[in-house]
Short mmCIF file of C-alpha atoms and ligand atoms in Angstrom, two decimals:
data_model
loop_
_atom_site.label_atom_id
_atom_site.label_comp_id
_atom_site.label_asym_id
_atom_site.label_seq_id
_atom_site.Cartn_x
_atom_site.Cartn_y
_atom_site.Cartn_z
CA UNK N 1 130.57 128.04 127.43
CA UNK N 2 131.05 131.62 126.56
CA UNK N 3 131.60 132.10 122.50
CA UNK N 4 135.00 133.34 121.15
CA UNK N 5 135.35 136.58 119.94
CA UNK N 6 135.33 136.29 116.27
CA UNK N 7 138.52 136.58 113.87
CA UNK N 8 136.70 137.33 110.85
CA UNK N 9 133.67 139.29 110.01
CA UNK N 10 130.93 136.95 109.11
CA UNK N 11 129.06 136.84 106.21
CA UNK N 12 125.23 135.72 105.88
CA UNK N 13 123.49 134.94 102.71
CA UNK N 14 121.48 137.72 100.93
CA UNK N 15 118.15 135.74 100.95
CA UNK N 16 115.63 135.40 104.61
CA UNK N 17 113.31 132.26 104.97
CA UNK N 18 109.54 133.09 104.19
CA UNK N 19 108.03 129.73 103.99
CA UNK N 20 109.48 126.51 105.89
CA UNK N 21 108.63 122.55 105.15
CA UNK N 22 109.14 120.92 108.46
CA UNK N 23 111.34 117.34 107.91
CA UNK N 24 111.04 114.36 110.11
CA UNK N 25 113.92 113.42 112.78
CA UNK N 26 114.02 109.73 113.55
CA UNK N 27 115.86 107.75 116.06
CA UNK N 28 118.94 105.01 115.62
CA UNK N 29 116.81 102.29 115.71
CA UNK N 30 114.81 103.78 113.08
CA UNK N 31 117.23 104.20 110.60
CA UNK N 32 119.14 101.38 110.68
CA UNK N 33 115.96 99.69 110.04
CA UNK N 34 115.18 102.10 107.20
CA UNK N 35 118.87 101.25 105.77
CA UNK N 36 118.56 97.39 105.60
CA UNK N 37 115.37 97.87 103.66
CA UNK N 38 117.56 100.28 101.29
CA UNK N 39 120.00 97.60 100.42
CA UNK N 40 122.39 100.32 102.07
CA UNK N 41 121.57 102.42 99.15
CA UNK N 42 121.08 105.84 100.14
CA UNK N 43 119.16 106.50 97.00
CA UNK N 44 116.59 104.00 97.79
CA UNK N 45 115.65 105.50 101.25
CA UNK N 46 112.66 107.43 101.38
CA UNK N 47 112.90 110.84 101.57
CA UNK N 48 110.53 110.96 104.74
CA UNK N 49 113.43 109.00 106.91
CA UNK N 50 116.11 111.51 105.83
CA UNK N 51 116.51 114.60 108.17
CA UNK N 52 119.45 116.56 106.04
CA UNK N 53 119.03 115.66 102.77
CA UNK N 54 122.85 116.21 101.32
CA UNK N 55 121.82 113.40 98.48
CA UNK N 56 122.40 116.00 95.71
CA UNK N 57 121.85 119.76 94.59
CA UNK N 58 119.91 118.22 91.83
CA UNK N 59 116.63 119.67 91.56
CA UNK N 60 116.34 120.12 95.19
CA UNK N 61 117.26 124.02 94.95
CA UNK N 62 114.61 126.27 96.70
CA UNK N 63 113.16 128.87 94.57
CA UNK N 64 112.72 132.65 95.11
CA UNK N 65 109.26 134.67 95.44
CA UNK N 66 109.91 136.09 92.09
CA UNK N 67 110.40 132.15 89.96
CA UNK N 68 107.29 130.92 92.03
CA UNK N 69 105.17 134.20 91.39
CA UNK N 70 106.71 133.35 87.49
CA UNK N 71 105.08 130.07 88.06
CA UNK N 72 102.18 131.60 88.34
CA UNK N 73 102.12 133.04 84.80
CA UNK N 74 103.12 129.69 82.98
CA UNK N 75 102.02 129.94 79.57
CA UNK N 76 101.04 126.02 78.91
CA UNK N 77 100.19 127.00 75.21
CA UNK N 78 101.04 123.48 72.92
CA UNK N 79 103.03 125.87 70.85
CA UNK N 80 105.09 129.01 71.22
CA UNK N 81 104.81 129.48 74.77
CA UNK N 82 105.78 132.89 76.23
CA UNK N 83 107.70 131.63 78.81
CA UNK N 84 110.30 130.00 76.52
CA UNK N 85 111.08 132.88 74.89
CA UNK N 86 111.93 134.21 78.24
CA UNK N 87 114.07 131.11 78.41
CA UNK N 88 115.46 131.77 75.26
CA UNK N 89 116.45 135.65 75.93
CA UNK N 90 118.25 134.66 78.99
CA UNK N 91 120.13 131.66 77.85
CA UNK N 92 121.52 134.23 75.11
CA UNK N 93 122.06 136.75 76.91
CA UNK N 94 123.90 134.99 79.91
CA UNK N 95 125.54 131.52 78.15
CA UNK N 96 126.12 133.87 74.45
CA UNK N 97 124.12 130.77 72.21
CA UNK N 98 121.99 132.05 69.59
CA UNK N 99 119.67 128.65 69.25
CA UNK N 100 117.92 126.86 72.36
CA UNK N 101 116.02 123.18 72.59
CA UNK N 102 114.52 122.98 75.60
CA UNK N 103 114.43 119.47 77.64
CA UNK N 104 113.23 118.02 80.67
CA UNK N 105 116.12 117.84 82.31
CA UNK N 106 120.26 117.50 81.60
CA UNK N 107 120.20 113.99 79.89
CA UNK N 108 117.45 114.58 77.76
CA UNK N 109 119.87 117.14 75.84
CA UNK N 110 122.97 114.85 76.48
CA UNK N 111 120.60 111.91 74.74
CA UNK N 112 119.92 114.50 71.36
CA UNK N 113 123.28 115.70 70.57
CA UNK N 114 125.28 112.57 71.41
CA UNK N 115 122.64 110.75 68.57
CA UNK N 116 123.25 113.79 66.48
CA UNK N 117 127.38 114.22 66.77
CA UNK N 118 128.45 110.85 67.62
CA UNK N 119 128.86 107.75 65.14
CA UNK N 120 129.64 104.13 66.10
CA UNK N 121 133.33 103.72 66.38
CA UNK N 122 134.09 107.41 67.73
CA UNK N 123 135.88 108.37 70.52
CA UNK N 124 134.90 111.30 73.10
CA UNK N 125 137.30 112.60 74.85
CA UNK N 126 136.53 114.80 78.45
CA UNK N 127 137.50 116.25 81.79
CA UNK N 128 136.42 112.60 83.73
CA UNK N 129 133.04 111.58 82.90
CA UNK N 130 129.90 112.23 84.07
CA UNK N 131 127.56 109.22 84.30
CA UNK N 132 124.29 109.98 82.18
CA UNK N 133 127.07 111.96 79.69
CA UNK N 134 129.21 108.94 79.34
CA UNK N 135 126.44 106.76 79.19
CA UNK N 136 124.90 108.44 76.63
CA UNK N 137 128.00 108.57 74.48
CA UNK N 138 128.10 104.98 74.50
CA UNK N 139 124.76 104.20 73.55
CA UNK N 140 125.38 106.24 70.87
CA UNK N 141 128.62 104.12 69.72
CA UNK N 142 131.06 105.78 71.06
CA UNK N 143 134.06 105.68 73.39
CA UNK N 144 134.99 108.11 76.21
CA UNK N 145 138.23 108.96 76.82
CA UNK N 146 139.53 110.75 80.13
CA UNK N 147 141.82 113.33 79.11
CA UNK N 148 141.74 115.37 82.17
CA UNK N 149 145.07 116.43 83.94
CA UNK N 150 146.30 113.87 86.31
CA UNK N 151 146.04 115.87 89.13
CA UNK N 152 142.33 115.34 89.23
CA UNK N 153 142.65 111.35 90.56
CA UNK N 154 144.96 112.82 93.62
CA UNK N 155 142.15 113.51 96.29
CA UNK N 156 145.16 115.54 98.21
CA UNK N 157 146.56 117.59 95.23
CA UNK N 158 145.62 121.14 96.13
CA UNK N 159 145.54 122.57 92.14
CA UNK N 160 143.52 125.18 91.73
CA UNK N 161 142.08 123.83 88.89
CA UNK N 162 141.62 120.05 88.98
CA UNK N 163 138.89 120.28 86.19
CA UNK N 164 141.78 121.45 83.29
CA UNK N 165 142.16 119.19 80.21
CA UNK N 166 145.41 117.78 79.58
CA UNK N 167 146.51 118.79 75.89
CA UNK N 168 149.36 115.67 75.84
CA UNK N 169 146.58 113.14 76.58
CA UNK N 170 144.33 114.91 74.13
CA UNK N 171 146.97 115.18 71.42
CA UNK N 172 147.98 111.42 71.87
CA UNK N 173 144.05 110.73 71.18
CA UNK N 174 144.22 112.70 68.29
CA UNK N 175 147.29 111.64 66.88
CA UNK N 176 146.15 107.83 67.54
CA UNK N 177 142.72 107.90 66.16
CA UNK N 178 142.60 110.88 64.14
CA UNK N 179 140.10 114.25 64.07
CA UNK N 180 137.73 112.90 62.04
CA UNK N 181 136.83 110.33 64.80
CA UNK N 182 136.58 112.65 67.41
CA UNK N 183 132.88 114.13 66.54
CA UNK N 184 133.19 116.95 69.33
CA UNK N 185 135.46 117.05 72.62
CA UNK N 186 132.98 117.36 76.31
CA UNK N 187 134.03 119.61 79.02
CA UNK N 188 132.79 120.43 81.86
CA UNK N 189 132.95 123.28 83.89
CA UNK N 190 133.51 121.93 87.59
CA UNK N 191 134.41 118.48 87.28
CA UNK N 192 131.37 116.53 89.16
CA UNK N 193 133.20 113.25 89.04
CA UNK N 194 136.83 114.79 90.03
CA UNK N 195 135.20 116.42 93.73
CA UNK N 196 133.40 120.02 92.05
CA UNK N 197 136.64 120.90 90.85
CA UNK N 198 137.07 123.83 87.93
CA UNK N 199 138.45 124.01 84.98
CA UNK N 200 140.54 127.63 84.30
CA UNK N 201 139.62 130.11 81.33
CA UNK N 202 143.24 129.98 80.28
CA UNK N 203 142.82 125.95 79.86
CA UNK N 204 139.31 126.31 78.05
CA UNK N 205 140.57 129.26 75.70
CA UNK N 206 143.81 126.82 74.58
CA UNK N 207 141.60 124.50 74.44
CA UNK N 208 139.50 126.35 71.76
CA UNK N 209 142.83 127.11 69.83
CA UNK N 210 143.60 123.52 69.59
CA UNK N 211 140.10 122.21 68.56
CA UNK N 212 140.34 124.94 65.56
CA UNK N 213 143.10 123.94 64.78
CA UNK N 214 141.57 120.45 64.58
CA UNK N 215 138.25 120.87 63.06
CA UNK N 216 137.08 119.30 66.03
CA UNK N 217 133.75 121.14 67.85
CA UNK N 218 133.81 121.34 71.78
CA UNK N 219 130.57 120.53 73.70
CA UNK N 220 130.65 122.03 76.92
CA UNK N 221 128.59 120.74 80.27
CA UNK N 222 127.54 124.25 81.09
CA UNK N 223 125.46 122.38 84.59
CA UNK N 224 127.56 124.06 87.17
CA UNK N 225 129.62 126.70 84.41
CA UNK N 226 128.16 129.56 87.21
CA UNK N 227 129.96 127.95 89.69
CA UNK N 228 133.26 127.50 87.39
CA UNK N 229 132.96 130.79 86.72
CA UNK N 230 132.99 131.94 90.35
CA UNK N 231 136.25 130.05 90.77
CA UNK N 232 137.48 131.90 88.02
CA UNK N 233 136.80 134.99 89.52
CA UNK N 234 138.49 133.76 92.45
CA UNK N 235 141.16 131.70 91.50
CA UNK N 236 142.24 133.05 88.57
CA UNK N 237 144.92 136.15 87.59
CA UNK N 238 142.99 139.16 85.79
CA UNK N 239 139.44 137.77 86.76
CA UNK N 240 139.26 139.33 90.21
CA UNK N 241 137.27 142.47 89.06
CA UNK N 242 135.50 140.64 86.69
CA UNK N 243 131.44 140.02 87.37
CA UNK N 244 130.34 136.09 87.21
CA UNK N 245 128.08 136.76 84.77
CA UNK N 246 130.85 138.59 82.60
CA UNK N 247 133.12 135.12 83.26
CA UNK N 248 130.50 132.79 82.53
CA UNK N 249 129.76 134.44 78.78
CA UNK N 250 133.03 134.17 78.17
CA UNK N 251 133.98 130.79 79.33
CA UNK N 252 131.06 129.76 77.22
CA UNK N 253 132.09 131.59 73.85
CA UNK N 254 134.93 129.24 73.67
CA UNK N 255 132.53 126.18 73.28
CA UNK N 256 130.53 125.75 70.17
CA UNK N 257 127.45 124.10 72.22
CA UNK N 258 126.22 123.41 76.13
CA UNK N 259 124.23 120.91 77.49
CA UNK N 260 122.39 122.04 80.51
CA UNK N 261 120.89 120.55 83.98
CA UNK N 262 119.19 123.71 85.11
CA UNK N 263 118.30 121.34 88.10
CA UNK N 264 121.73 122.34 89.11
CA UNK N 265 123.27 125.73 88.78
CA UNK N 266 120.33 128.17 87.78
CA UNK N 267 117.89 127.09 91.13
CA UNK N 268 115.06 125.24 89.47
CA UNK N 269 113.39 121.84 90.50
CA UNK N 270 113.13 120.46 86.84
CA UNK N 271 114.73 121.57 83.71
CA UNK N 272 117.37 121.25 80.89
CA UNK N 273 118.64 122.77 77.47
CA UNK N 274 120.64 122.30 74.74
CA UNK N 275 121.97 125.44 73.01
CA UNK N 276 124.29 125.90 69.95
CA UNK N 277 125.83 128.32 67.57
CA UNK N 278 125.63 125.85 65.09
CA UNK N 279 122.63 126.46 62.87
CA UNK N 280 122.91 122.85 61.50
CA UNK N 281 122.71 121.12 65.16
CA UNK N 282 120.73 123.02 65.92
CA UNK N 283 118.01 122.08 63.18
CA UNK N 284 118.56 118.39 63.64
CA UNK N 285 117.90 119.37 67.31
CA UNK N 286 115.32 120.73 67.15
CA UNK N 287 113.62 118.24 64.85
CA UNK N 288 115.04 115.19 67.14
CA UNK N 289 113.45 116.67 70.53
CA UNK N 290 109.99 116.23 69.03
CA UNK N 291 110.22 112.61 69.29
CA UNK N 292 112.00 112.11 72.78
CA UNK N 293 110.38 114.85 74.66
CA UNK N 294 108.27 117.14 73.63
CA UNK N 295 107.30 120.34 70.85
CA UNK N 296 110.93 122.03 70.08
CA UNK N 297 108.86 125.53 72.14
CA UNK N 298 109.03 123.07 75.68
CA UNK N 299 110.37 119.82 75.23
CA UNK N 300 108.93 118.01 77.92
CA UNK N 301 108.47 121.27 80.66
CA UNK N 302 105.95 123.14 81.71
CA UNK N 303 105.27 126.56 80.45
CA UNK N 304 106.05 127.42 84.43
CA UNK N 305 108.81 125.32 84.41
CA UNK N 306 110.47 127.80 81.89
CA UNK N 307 109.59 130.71 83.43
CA UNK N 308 111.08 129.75 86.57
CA UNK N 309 114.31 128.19 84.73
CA UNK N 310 114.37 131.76 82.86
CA UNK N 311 113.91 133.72 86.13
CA UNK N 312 116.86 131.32 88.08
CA UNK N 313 119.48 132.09 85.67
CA UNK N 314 119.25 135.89 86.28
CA UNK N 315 119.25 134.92 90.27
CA UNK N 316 122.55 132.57 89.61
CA UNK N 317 124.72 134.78 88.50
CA UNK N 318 124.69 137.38 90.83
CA UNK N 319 128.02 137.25 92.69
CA UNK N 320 126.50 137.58 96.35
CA UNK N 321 124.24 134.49 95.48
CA UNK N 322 127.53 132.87 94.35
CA UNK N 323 129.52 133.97 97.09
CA UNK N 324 126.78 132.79 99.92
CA UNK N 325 126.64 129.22 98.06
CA UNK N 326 130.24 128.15 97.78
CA UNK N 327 130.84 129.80 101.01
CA UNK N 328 128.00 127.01 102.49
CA UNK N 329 130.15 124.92 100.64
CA UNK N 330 133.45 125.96 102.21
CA UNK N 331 132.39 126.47 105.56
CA UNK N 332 131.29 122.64 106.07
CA UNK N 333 134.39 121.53 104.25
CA UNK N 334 137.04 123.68 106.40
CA UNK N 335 135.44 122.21 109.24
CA UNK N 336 136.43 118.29 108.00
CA UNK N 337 139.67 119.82 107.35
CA UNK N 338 140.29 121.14 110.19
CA UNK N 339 139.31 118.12 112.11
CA UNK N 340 142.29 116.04 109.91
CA UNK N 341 139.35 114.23 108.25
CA UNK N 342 140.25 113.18 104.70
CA UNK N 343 138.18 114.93 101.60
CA UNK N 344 139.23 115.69 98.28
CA UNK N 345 141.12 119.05 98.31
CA UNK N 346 140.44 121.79 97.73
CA UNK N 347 136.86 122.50 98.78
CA UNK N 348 134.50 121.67 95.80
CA UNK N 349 131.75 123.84 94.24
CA UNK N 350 128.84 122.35 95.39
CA UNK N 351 129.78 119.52 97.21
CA UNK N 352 132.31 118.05 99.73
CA UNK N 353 133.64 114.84 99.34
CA UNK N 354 134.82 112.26 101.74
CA UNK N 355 137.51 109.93 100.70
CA UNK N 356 136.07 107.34 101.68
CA UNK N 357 139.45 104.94 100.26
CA UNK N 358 141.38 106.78 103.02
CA UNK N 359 138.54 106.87 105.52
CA UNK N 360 137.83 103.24 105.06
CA UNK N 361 141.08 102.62 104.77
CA UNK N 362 140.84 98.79 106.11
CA UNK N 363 137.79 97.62 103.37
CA UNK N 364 139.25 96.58 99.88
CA UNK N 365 137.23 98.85 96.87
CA UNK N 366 136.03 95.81 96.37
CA UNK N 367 133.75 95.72 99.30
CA UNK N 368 132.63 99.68 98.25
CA UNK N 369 133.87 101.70 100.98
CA UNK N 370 132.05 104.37 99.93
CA UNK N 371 129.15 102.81 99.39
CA UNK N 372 129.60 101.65 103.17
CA UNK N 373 130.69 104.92 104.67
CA UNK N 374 127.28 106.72 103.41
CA UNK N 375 125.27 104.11 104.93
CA UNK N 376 126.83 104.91 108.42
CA UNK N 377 126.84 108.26 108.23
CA UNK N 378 122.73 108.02 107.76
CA UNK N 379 122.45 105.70 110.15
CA UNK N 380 124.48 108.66 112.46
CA UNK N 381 122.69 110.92 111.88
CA UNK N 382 119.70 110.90 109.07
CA UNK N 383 122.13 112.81 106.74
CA UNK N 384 121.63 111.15 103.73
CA UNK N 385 124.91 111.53 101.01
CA UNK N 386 125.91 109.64 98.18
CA UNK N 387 128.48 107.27 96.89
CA UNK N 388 130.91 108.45 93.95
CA UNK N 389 133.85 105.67 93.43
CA UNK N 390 133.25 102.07 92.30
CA UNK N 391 129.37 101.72 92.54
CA UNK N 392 128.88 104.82 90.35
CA UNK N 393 131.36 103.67 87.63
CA UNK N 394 130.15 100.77 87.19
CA UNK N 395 131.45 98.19 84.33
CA UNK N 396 133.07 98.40 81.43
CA UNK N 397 130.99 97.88 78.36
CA UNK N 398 133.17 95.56 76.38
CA UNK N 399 134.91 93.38 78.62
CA UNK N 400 132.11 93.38 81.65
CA UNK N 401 134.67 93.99 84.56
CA UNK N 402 134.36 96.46 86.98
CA UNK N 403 135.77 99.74 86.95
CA UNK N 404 137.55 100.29 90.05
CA UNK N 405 138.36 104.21 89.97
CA UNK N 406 140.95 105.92 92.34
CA UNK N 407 139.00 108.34 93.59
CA UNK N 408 136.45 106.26 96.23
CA UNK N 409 134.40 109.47 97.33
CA UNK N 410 131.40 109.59 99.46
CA UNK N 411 129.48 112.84 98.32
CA UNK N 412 127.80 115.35 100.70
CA UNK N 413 126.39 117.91 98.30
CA UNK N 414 124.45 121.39 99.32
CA UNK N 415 121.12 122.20 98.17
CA UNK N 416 121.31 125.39 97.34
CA UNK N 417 119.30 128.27 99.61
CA UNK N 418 118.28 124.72 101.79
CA UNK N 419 119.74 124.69 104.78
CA UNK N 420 120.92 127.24 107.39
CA UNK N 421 124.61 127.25 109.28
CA UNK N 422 123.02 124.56 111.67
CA UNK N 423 122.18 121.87 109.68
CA UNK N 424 125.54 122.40 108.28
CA UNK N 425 127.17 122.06 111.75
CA UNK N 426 124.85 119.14 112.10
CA UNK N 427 126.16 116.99 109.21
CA UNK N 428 129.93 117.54 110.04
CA UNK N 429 129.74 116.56 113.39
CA UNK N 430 128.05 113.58 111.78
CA UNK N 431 131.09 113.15 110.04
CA UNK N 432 133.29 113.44 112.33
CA UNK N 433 131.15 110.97 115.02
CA UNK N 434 131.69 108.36 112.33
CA UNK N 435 135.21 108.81 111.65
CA UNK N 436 135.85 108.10 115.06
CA UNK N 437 134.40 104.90 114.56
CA UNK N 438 135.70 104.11 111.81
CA UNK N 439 137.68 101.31 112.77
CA UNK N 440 134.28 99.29 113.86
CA UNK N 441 133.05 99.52 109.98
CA UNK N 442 132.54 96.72 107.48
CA UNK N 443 132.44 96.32 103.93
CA UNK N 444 129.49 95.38 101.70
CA UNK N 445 128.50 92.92 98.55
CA UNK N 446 126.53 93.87 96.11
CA UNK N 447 123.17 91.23 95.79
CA UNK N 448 121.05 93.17 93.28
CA UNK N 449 122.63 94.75 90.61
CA UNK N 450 120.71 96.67 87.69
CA UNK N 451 122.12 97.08 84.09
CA UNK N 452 122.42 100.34 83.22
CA UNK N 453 123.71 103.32 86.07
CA UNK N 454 123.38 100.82 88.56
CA UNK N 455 124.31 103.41 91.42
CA UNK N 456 120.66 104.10 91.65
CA UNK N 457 119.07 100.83 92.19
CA UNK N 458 121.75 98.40 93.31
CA UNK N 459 121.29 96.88 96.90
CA UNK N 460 123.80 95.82 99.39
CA UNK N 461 123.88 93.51 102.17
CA UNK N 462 126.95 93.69 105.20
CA UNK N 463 129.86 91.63 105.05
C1 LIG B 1 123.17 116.23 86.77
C2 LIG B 1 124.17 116.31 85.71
C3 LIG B 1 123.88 115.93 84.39
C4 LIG B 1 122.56 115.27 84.01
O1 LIG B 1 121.50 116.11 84.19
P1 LIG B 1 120.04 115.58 84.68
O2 LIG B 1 119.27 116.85 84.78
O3 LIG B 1 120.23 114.90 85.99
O4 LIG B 1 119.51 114.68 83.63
C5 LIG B 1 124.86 116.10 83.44
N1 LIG B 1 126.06 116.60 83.75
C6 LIG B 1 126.40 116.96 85.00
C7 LIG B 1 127.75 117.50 85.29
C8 LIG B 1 125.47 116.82 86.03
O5 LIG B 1 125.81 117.15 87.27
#
């Protein structure tokens, strides 16, 4: 067949492969036997049976030459590394915070400040949870409340920015509770749990104005902030001519304090922070991280580690980086669009998602489409995804029901610098091959369910 002439000049990402790891393909048979001894759970397959692995940009980025040659000149001093003041300079420099704590990864700085800033009986509000966040806040005593804009639970609603906070819900919190039991409010720059969606400057900068006015800190989830602030750039009037990096110290001046998965947006495999302007915090901090992960100079990394976290956040924010990973994004999410197959518009940041409720349409949330839908699409294919709707949100803490959330999403999520155009093609025609079939699918029950984020371990048999 002879190839259209294009309508658009392509673009290519500014990075070429120098070292490949070869991955396994398997056959049908294989992986449907592979998936029964899962439990259907995509995260207990072995990576070995996967052959796309769209499980999660977690930690799964590839580095440059330059972070692994900075691997190579890891300082793994006890104390006072070199490489974390590398770490330090750049997280000051690009996220504005004067004080850093290094930790392991994002939930190891989500576990220190919510014991530091939250007291039994508080309430948290935030742009839709995130699970190890919310978690976190609630082993710490508190409560989270949703407060983002309503928008965000309508899988079809094209807003531009689905991450914003809605200032009625968070006034009514306010007004109900009071300020004094609201120890900080979390944001997060694009929404994980609402489809990668962002949050605007304009909403973050009222946002500020209302806190002050409050006394009440903000806390932002500065994970995927790089990515927010591409939208920005994109999305947003008077931001077109701006740089990333120039958005993304901005949108983080309005926050007193980030939590970080550098796992995530700045291209490492392990890695986390928690940064402040807040000399206090930042003392307790730094005092607290000495007895859940390491010395306050590399709380529970690797002198290498650093380096390479320190060298990833310069790569990040360079706009053709950005431009080449959203665009990955984008290009396997017009493609399900354009096929009438139903995901969460618009395109997210790092991830498409399937709505699986829609999809599905015949299996009750009860029976975890979702949960069902990623299961078929590795047994497809080999693409392995993940589930984001019932199974991920689990039960509520003081009644013990389950949460049954609107949005019943099936995740495919790009590594970022991973895979090339193919693999892309690969996994929507995946996608597509089982939405044709759709009608043939079944629901599942959960048999083994753990106690806490039970997405990870809980196993499934067919209906
Ligand atoms: C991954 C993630 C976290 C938790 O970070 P880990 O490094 O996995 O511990 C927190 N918030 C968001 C938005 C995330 O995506």
């Amino acid at each position: 067949m002879p190839y259209p002439k294009p309508t658009r000049r392509s673009w290519a990402e500014p990075w070429k492969v120098k070292m490949v790891e070869p991955i396994r393909m398997t056959t049908r048979p294989q992986r449907e036997r592979c998936i029964v001894e899962a439990g259907y759970n995509t995260f207990l397959l072995r990576s070995e049976d996967v052959y796309i692995d769209l499980l999660t940009d977690s930690g799964t980025n590839a580095m440059s030459d330059n972070q692994w040659a900075g691997m190579m000149l890891g300082d793994e001093a006890y104390a006072g590394s070199r490489n974390f003041y590398h770490l330090w300079e750049a997280v000051t420099e690009y996220y504005g915070y004067k004080y850093l704590v290094p930790t392991h990864q994002g939930r190891g700085a989500e576990h220190i400040l919510s014991k530091i800033m939250i007291k039994p009986g508080d309430f948290v509000p935030g742009n839709r949870y995130f699970t190890t966040t919310r978690l976190h806040q609630e082993l710490a005593g508190g409560t989270f409340v949703d407060v983002i804009i309503d928008e965000a639970h309508d899988p079809a609603n094209e807003h531009p920015f689905k991450g914003n906070v809605d200032f009625g819900k968070l006034q009514r919190l306010i007004d109900e509770v009071g300020a004094k039991k609201i120890p900080y409010v979390s944001v997060a720059g694009t929404v994980n749990m609402a489809g990668g969606q962002p949050q605007s400057m304009a909403n973050l900068r009222a946002l500020r104005e209302l806190c002050s006015r409050h006394g009440i800190p903000i806390v932002l989830d500065a994970t995927r902030a790089i990515e927010n602030a591409y939208f920005i750039q994109q999305r947003e009037e008077g931001y077109r001519n701006k740089k990333v990096a120039e958005i993304l110290k901005e949108y983080c001046s309005y926050a007193d304090s980030s939590t970080m998965s550098a796992k995530k947006d700045t291209l490492t495999n392990i890695g986390g922070w928690l940064a402040t302007n807040d000399q206090g915090l930042f003392e307790e901090a730094r005092n607290m991280v000495v007895v859940y992960e390491g010395l306050h100079t590399y709380g529970g990394l690797a002198g290498r580690d650093m380096e390479a976290m320190a060298r990833g956040i310069v790569e990040s924010v360079d706009d053709d980086h950005m431009r080449a990973r959203i665009g990955q994004v984008e290009y396997l999410g017009q493609h399900l669009i354009d096929w009438a197959i139903p995901i969460v518009r618009p395109i997210g940041g790092h991830a498409v998602f399937l709505d699986a409720r829609a999809i599905y349409a015949h299996i009750p949330q009860s029976q975890y489409p979702a949960q069902a839908l990623a299961a078929d699409l590795y047994i497809d294919s080999g693409v392995r995804s993940m589930e984001r709707g019932a199974v991920s949100a689990g039960r509520d803490p003081k009644t013990g029901e389950e949460r049954f959330p609107k949005l019943e999403l099936v995740r495919l999520t790009l590594p970022r610098r991973v895979y090339t155009q193919a693999h892309t093609d690969v996994a929507a025609e995946s996608v597509l091959a089982v939405y044709e079939q759709r009608e043939q699918a079944r629901g599942l029950k959960m048999v083994y369910e753990p106690k806490y984020l039970r997405f990870f371990q809980a196993r499934f048999e067919q209906i």
